[in-house]
Amino acid sequence: ELRRDDRAVVVDVARGVVTAPTAGQADPTAVADLLSSLASARVDRRGGAPIAAPRATIVLDVGRALTVTLGDEVAATGQAWVAVDGQVALVPGWVGRALDRDPDQLRQRRLVAPGAEPIALDVHVGRELDLVLAGPALVRRDGDGRSTRLALEGRRALWTAVAALRLEQFGPPADPAAPPAGTVDVRVGTRPIELRWFGPCAAPGLVQVATTIGDGCVAQAAIDAVIAAARVAASDAGIAATPLVTAAPVVALELPGGVRVRQDGGGWLIEAAAGRWDADADRVRDLLTLLAAPAQRRARTADDQGGAAWAVIDASGERQAWRVRVAGAAATIVRGDEAVALELAPAAAAAVAAAPAGA
């Protein structure tokens, strides 16, 4: 337990959670740093007057209650007075600074840890926004088995906004049973993370939230940023203009005529009914590079669906179905059942047109 003035936070170190005054996740780095400071602290001098006005009090469960009290700093030397179960001592300044903490510093504030990568992300706001993204590439699930690949910059903008969500204050919502104004659900690895937001907090610019890391208030501007990025991702404007959108490197292409081009060690192999051959690795890499370049996005027409069937398989095992339509020097790609078609740039169109014959 860490107490300061009239506030306190109780941490179950073994479970990594805050148990009082409100439940939540503990900040493992902050807790470990505090315990490490206590374990490595040394005494400069024993004895001194009792500490009448503690700056902070730490109570440790070591099979019994062990109380560490932080007193004033000695201005002339920077040292600090500390009492352990009432036994007063003078300690180095770094010990005093390590123990001089706000209780809320032991709490986890950010909804997701820095550097975390999502494998699922949902944003719901009443009836106006219903965004569901799944898989390492955060593919948009549009219902009825349909899916849409989003532009990298849009996915980054949304994840950056979600990763910026942090608790500015702690405490339960005024009415946690009330229906939320909106929700954010994230899955990082096997861990589900949820945030629900409600009405405004007493402090201006903050909104009440209930989350899996604890309850409190986050900045309204942070919620607005998530909603704005989610709206783009939910619209046609968020659809990727680059044909090739994968979360892992491409390891195989299935082309018309039963031809399969797949990675084989450091090179590429062509497999067909007539036999197997080594592929020109430079040509395969050039094709993939051109497919990863921006194309011209437009509304899909009935003609676009009549192209040749391609399949793209990446290292995660994910398989994308394409329809590739070549007409003269032009080529168009439709991914699955997306609402748009992608008109390729001339160099990409030429490479796509030559790919089956070249293989």
mmCIF file with all atom_site columns, N, CA and C in Angstrom, residues 290-334:
data_model
loop_
_atom_site.group_PDB
_atom_site.id
_atom_site.type_symbol
_atom_site.label_atom_id
_atom_site.label_alt_id
_atom_site.label_comp_id
_atom_site.label_asym_id
_atom_site.label_entity_id
_atom_site.label_seq_id
_atom_site.pdbx_PDB_ins_code
_atom_site.Cartn_x
_atom_site.Cartn_y
_atom_site.Cartn_z
_atom_site.occupancy
_atom_site.B_iso_or_equiv
_atom_site.pdbx_formal_charge
_atom_site.auth_seq_id
_atom_site.auth_comp_id
_atom_site.auth_asym_id
_atom_site.auth_atom_id
_atom_site.pdbx_PDB_model_num
ATOM 1   N N  . LEU A 1 290 ? 5.483   -4.100  -57.565 1.00 0.00 ? 290 LEU A N  1
ATOM 2   C CA . LEU A 1 290 ? 4.515   -3.323  -58.340 1.00 0.00 ? 290 LEU A CA 1
ATOM 3   C C  . LEU A 1 290 ? 3.101   -3.477  -57.783 1.00 0.00 ? 290 LEU A C  1
ATOM 4   N N  . LEU A 1 291 ? 2.781   -4.657  -57.288 1.00 0.00 ? 291 LEU A N  1
ATOM 5   C CA . LEU A 1 291 ? 1.448   -4.869  -56.697 1.00 0.00 ? 291 LEU A CA 1
ATOM 6   C C  . LEU A 1 291 ? 1.291   -4.160  -55.360 1.00 0.00 ? 291 LEU A C  1
ATOM 7   N N  . ALA A 1 292 ? 2.396   -3.811  -54.726 1.00 0.00 ? 292 ALA A N  1
ATOM 8   C CA . ALA A 1 292 ? 2.340   -3.079  -53.456 1.00 0.00 ? 292 ALA A CA 1
ATOM 9   C C  . ALA A 1 292 ? 2.320   -1.568  -53.670 1.00 0.00 ? 292 ALA A C  1
ATOM 10  N N  . ALA A 1 293 ? 2.335   -1.123  -54.947 1.00 0.00 ? 293 ALA A N  1
ATOM 11  C CA . ALA A 1 293 ? 2.287   0.305   -55.261 1.00 0.00 ? 293 ALA A CA 1
ATOM 12  C C  . ALA A 1 293 ? 0.832   0.754   -55.407 1.00 0.00 ? 293 ALA A C  1
ATOM 13  N N  . PRO A 1 294 ? 0.548   2.044   -55.168 1.00 0.00 ? 294 PRO A N  1
ATOM 14  C CA . PRO A 1 294 ? -0.839  2.529   -55.264 1.00 0.00 ? 294 PRO A CA 1
ATOM 15  C C  . PRO A 1 294 ? -1.420  2.367   -56.659 1.00 0.00 ? 294 PRO A C  1
ATOM 16  N N  . ALA A 1 295 ? -2.698  2.041   -56.712 1.00 0.00 ? 295 ALA A N  1
ATOM 17  C CA . ALA A 1 295 ? -3.459  1.968   -57.957 1.00 0.00 ? 295 ALA A CA 1
ATOM 18  C C  . ALA A 1 295 ? -4.560  3.029   -57.909 1.00 0.00 ? 295 ALA A C  1
ATOM 19  N N  . GLN A 1 296 ? -5.347  3.099   -58.988 1.00 0.00 ? 296 GLN A N  1
ATOM 20  C CA . GLN A 1 296 ? -6.469  4.038   -59.033 1.00 0.00 ? 296 GLN A CA 1
ATOM 21  C C  . GLN A 1 296 ? -7.719  3.317   -58.542 1.00 0.00 ? 296 GLN A C  1
ATOM 22  N N  . ARG A 1 297 ? -8.295  3.825   -57.474 1.00 0.00 ? 297 ARG A N  1
ATOM 23  C CA . ARG A 1 297 ? -9.468  3.180   -56.884 1.00 0.00 ? 297 ARG A CA 1
ATOM 24  C C  . ARG A 1 297 ? -10.738 3.753   -57.509 1.00 0.00 ? 297 ARG A C  1
ATOM 25  N N  . ARG A 1 298 ? -11.679 2.875   -57.861 1.00 0.00 ? 298 ARG A N  1
ATOM 26  C CA . ARG A 1 298 ? -12.977 3.313   -58.390 1.00 0.00 ? 298 ARG A CA 1
ATOM 27  C C  . ARG A 1 298 ? -14.044 2.306   -57.981 1.00 0.00 ? 298 ARG A C  1
ATOM 28  N N  . ALA A 1 299 ? -15.292 2.673   -58.187 1.00 0.00 ? 299 ALA A N  1
ATOM 29  C CA . ALA A 1 299 ? -16.397 1.770   -57.857 1.00 0.00 ? 299 ALA A CA 1
ATOM 30  C C  . ALA A 1 299 ? -16.338 0.542   -58.755 1.00 0.00 ? 299 ALA A C  1
ATOM 31  N N  . ARG A 1 300 ? -16.634 -0.590  -58.187 1.00 0.00 ? 300 ARG A N  1
ATOM 32  C CA . ARG A 1 300 ? -16.600 -1.840  -58.937 1.00 0.00 ? 300 ARG A CA 1
ATOM 33  C C  . ARG A 1 300 ? -17.820 -1.953  -59.848 1.00 0.00 ? 300 ARG A C  1
ATOM 34  N N  . THR A 1 301 ? -17.623 -2.542  -61.013 1.00 0.00 ? 301 THR A N  1
ATOM 35  C CA . THR A 1 301 ? -18.727 -2.787  -61.942 1.00 0.00 ? 301 THR A CA 1
ATOM 36  C C  . THR A 1 301 ? -18.879 -4.293  -62.147 1.00 0.00 ? 301 THR A C  1
ATOM 37  N N  . ALA A 1 302 ? -19.948 -4.680  -62.833 1.00 0.00 ? 302 ALA A N  1
ATOM 38  C CA . ALA A 1 302 ? -20.185 -6.104  -63.093 1.00 0.00 ? 302 ALA A CA 1
ATOM 39  C C  . ALA A 1 302 ? -19.077 -6.697  -63.954 1.00 0.00 ? 302 ALA A C  1
ATOM 40  N N  . ASP A 1 303 ? -18.506 -5.897  -64.847 1.00 0.00 ? 303 ASP A N  1
ATOM 41  C CA . ASP A 1 303 ? -17.441 -6.404  -65.720 1.00 0.00 ? 303 ASP A CA 1
ATOM 42  C C  . ASP A 1 303 ? -16.201 -6.805  -64.928 1.00 0.00 ? 303 ASP A C  1
ATOM 43  N N  . ASP A 1 304 ? -15.942 -6.109  -63.836 1.00 0.00 ? 304 ASP A N  1
ATOM 44  C CA . ASP A 1 304 ? -14.730 -6.374  -63.059 1.00 0.00 ? 304 ASP A CA 1
ATOM 45  C C  . ASP A 1 304 ? -14.714 -7.783  -62.478 1.00 0.00 ? 304 ASP A C  1
ATOM 46  N N  . GLN A 1 305 ? -15.884 -8.321  -62.218 1.00 0.00 ? 305 GLN A N  1
ATOM 47  C CA . GLN A 1 305 ? -15.956 -9.635  -61.596 1.00 0.00 ? 305 GLN A CA 1
ATOM 48  C C  . GLN A 1 305 ? -15.634 -10.751 -62.582 1.00 0.00 ? 305 GLN A C  1
ATOM 49  N N  . GLY A 1 306 ? -15.533 -10.417 -63.868 1.00 0.00 ? 306 GLY A N  1
ATOM 50  C CA . GLY A 1 306 ? -15.291 -11.448 -64.865 1.00 0.00 ? 306 GLY A CA 1
ATOM 51  C C  . GLY A 1 306 ? -13.835 -11.728 -65.134 1.00 0.00 ? 306 GLY A C  1
ATOM 52  N N  . GLY A 1 307 ? -12.931 -11.202 -64.311 1.00 0.00 ? 307 GLY A N  1
ATOM 53  C CA . GLY A 1 307 ? -11.507 -11.413 -64.537 1.00 0.00 ? 307 GLY A CA 1
ATOM 54  C C  . GLY A 1 307 ? -11.059 -12.812 -64.167 1.00 0.00 ? 307 GLY A C  1
ATOM 55  N N  . ALA A 1 308 ? -9.787  -13.078 -64.440 1.00 0.00 ? 308 ALA A N  1
ATOM 56  C CA . ALA A 1 308 ? -9.194  -14.380 -64.111 1.00 0.00 ? 308 ALA A CA 1
ATOM 57  C C  . ALA A 1 308 ? -8.974  -14.495 -62.612 1.00 0.00 ? 308 ALA A C  1
ATOM 58  N N  . ALA A 1 309 ? -9.068  -15.705 -62.107 1.00 0.00 ? 309 ALA A N  1
ATOM 59  C CA . ALA A 1 309 ? -8.922  -15.954 -60.672 1.00 0.00 ? 309 ALA A CA 1
ATOM 60  C C  . ALA A 1 309 ? -7.439  -16.053 -60.298 1.00 0.00 ? 309 ALA A C  1
ATOM 61  N N  . TRP A 1 310 ? -7.035  -15.250 -59.337 1.00 0.00 ? 310 TRP A N  1
ATOM 62  C CA . TRP A 1 310 ? -5.716  -15.323 -58.720 1.00 0.00 ? 310 TRP A CA 1
ATOM 63  C C  . TRP A 1 310 ? -5.916  -15.580 -57.226 1.00 0.00 ? 310 TRP A C  1
ATOM 64  N N  . ALA A 1 311 ? -4.882  -16.091 -56.599 1.00 0.00 ? 311 ALA A N  1
ATOM 65  C CA . ALA A 1 311 ? -4.881  -16.206 -55.139 1.00 0.00 ? 311 ALA A CA 1
ATOM 66  C C  . ALA A 1 311 ? -3.519  -15.760 -54.626 1.00 0.00 ? 311 ALA A C  1
ATOM 67  N N  . VAL A 1 312 ? -3.533  -15.048 -53.515 1.00 0.00 ? 312 VAL A N  1
ATOM 68  C CA . VAL A 1 312 ? -2.311  -14.561 -52.877 1.00 0.00 ? 312 VAL A CA 1
ATOM 69  C C  . VAL A 1 312 ? -2.254  -15.177 -51.483 1.00 0.00 ? 312 VAL A C  1
ATOM 70  N N  . ILE A 1 313 ? -1.169  -15.863 -51.168 1.00 0.00 ? 313 ILE A N  1
ATOM 71  C CA . ILE A 1 313 ? -1.008  -16.513 -49.862 1.00 0.00 ? 313 ILE A CA 1
ATOM 72  C C  . ILE A 1 313 ? 0.203   -15.909 -49.177 1.00 0.00 ? 313 ILE A C  1
ATOM 73  N N  . ASP A 1 314 ? 0.022   -15.490 -47.908 1.00 0.00 ? 314 ASP A N  1
ATOM 74  C CA . ASP A 1 314 ? 1.165   -14.926 -47.182 1.00 0.00 ? 314 ASP A CA 1
ATOM 75  C C  . ASP A 1 314 ? 1.677   -15.913 -46.140 1.00 0.00 ? 314 ASP A C  1
ATOM 76  N N  . ALA A 1 315 ? 2.742   -15.514 -45.440 1.00 0.00 ? 315 ALA A N  1
ATOM 77  C CA . ALA A 1 315 ? 3.422   -16.433 -44.516 1.00 0.00 ? 315 ALA A CA 1
ATOM 78  C C  . ALA A 1 315 ? 2.560   -16.805 -43.318 1.00 0.00 ? 315 ALA A C  1
ATOM 79  N N  . SER A 1 316 ? 1.519   -16.037 -43.031 1.00 0.00 ? 316 SER A N  1
ATOM 80  C CA . SER A 1 316 ? 0.626   -16.384 -41.924 1.00 0.00 ? 316 SER A CA 1
ATOM 81  C C  . SER A 1 316 ? -0.377  -17.459 -42.317 1.00 0.00 ? 316 SER A C  1
ATOM 82  N N  . GLY A 1 317 ? -0.416  -17.803 -43.612 1.00 0.00 ? 317 GLY A N  1
ATOM 83  C CA . GLY A 1 317 ? -1.378  -18.786 -44.101 1.00 0.00 ? 317 GLY A CA 1
ATOM 84  C C  . GLY A 1 317 ? -2.647  -18.151 -44.639 1.00 0.00 ? 317 GLY A C  1
ATOM 85  N N  . GLU A 1 318 ? -2.755  -16.818 -44.524 1.00 0.00 ? 318 GLU A N  1
ATOM 86  C CA . GLU A 1 318 ? -3.956  -16.147 -45.021 1.00 0.00 ? 318 GLU A CA 1
ATOM 87  C C  . GLU A 1 318 ? -3.978  -16.182 -46.553 1.00 0.00 ? 318 GLU A C  1
ATOM 88  N N  . ARG A 1 319 ? -5.162  -16.411 -47.095 1.00 0.00 ? 319 ARG A N  1
ATOM 89  C CA . ARG A 1 319 ? -5.334  -16.553 -48.538 1.00 0.00 ? 319 ARG A CA 1
ATOM 90  C C  . ARG A 1 319 ? -6.311  -15.487 -49.032 1.00 0.00 ? 319 ARG A C  1
ATOM 91  N N  . GLN A 1 320 ? -5.890  -14.714 -50.027 1.00 0.00 ? 320 GLN A N  1
ATOM 92  C CA . GLN A 1 320 ? -6.743  -13.701 -50.627 1.00 0.00 ? 320 GLN A CA 1
ATOM 93  C C  . GLN A 1 320 ? -7.153  -14.138 -52.018 1.00 0.00 ? 320 GLN A C  1
ATOM 94  N N  . ALA A 1 321 ? -8.450  -13.986 -52.331 1.00 0.00 ? 321 ALA A N  1
ATOM 95  C CA . ALA A 1 321 ? -8.959  -14.295 -53.667 1.00 0.00 ? 321 ALA A CA 1
ATOM 96  C C  . ALA A 1 321 ? -9.079  -13.002 -54.462 1.00 0.00 ? 321 ALA A C  1
ATOM 97  N N  . TRP A 1 322 ? -8.467  -12.974 -55.632 1.00 0.00 ? 322 TRP A N  1
ATOM 98  C CA . TRP A 1 322 ? -8.517  -11.809 -56.513 1.00 0.00 ? 322 TRP A CA 1
ATOM 99  C C  . TRP A 1 322 ? -9.193  -12.194 -57.830 1.00 0.00 ? 322 TRP A C  1
ATOM 100 N N  . ARG A 1 323 ? -9.762  -11.171 -58.471 1.00 0.00 ? 323 ARG A N  1
ATOM 101 C CA . ARG A 1 323 ? -10.180 -11.268 -59.871 1.00 0.00 ? 323 ARG A CA 1
ATOM 102 C C  . ARG A 1 323 ? -9.352  -10.246 -60.635 1.00 0.00 ? 323 ARG A C  1
ATOM 103 N N  . VAL A 1 324 ? -8.579  -10.730 -61.613 1.00 0.00 ? 324 VAL A N  1
ATOM 104 C CA . VAL A 1 324 ? -7.665  -9.877  -62.370 1.00 0.00 ? 324 VAL A CA 1
ATOM 105 C C  . VAL A 1 324 ? -8.155  -9.823  -63.821 1.00 0.00 ? 324 VAL A C  1
ATOM 106 N N  . ARG A 1 325 ? -8.512  -8.632  -64.243 1.00 0.00 ? 325 ARG A N  1
ATOM 107 C CA . ARG A 1 325 ? -9.059  -8.451  -65.596 1.00 0.00 ? 325 ARG A CA 1
ATOM 108 C C  . ARG A 1 325 ? -8.074  -7.635  -66.423 1.00 0.00 ? 325 ARG A C  1
ATOM 109 N N  . VAL A 1 326 ? -7.621  -8.209  -67.515 1.00 0.00 ? 326 VAL A N  1
ATOM 110 C CA . VAL A 1 326 ? -6.676  -7.542  -68.413 1.00 0.00 ? 326 VAL A CA 1
ATOM 111 C C  . VAL A 1 326 ? -7.395  -7.228  -69.713 1.00 0.00 ? 326 VAL A C  1
ATOM 112 N N  . ALA A 1 327 ? -7.320  -5.954  -70.130 1.00 0.00 ? 327 ALA A N  1
ATOM 113 C CA . ALA A 1 327 ? -7.931  -5.520  -71.392 1.00 0.00 ? 327 ALA A CA 1
ATOM 114 C C  . ALA A 1 327 ? -6.935  -4.623  -72.104 1.00 0.00 ? 327 ALA A C  1
ATOM 115 N N  . GLY A 1 328 ? -6.251  -5.172  -73.078 1.00 0.00 ? 328 GLY A N  1
ATOM 116 C CA . GLY A 1 328 ? -5.222  -4.412  -73.756 1.00 0.00 ? 328 GLY A CA 1
ATOM 117 C C  . GLY A 1 328 ? -4.074  -4.103  -72.814 1.00 0.00 ? 328 GLY A C  1
ATOM 118 N N  . ALA A 1 329 ? -3.742  -2.815  -72.709 1.00 0.00 ? 329 ALA A N  1
ATOM 119 C CA . ALA A 1 329 ? -2.647  -2.402  -71.822 1.00 0.00 ? 329 ALA A CA 1
ATOM 120 C C  . ALA A 1 329 ? -3.131  -2.119  -70.404 1.00 0.00 ? 329 ALA A C  1
ATOM 121 N N  . ALA A 1 330 ? -4.436  -2.262  -70.168 1.00 0.00 ? 330 ALA A N  1
ATOM 122 C CA . ALA A 1 330 ? -4.991  -1.964  -68.843 1.00 0.00 ? 330 ALA A CA 1
ATOM 123 C C  . ALA A 1 330 ? -5.220  -3.252  -68.051 1.00 0.00 ? 330 ALA A C  1
ATOM 124 N N  . ALA A 1 331 ? -5.153  -3.130  -66.742 1.00 0.00 ? 331 ALA A N  1
ATOM 125 C CA . ALA A 1 331 ? -5.434  -4.269  -65.857 1.00 0.00 ? 331 ALA A CA 1
ATOM 126 C C  . ALA A 1 331 ? -6.124  -3.760  -64.605 1.00 0.00 ? 331 ALA A C  1
ATOM 127 N N  . THR A 1 332 ? -7.090  -4.534  -64.150 1.00 0.00 ? 332 THR A N  1
ATOM 128 C CA . THR A 1 332 ? -7.882  -4.164  -62.972 1.00 0.00 ? 332 THR A CA 1
ATOM 129 C C  . THR A 1 332 ? -7.923  -5.345  -62.021 1.00 0.00 ? 332 THR A C  1
ATOM 130 N N  . ILE A 1 333 ? -7.815  -5.048  -60.724 1.00 0.00 ? 333 ILE A N  1
ATOM 131 C CA . ILE A 1 333 ? -7.881  -6.086  -59.700 1.00 0.00 ? 333 ILE A CA 1
ATOM 132 C C  . ILE A 1 333 ? -9.061  -5.796  -58.775 1.00 0.00 ? 333 ILE A C  1
ATOM 133 N N  . VAL A 1 334 ? -9.817  -6.849  -58.460 1.00 0.00 ? 334 VAL A N  1
ATOM 134 C CA . VAL A 1 334 ? -10.851 -6.786  -57.431 1.00 0.00 ? 334 VAL A CA 1
ATOM 135 C C  . VAL A 1 334 ? -10.483 -7.804  -56.359 1.00 0.00 ? 334 VAL A C  1
#
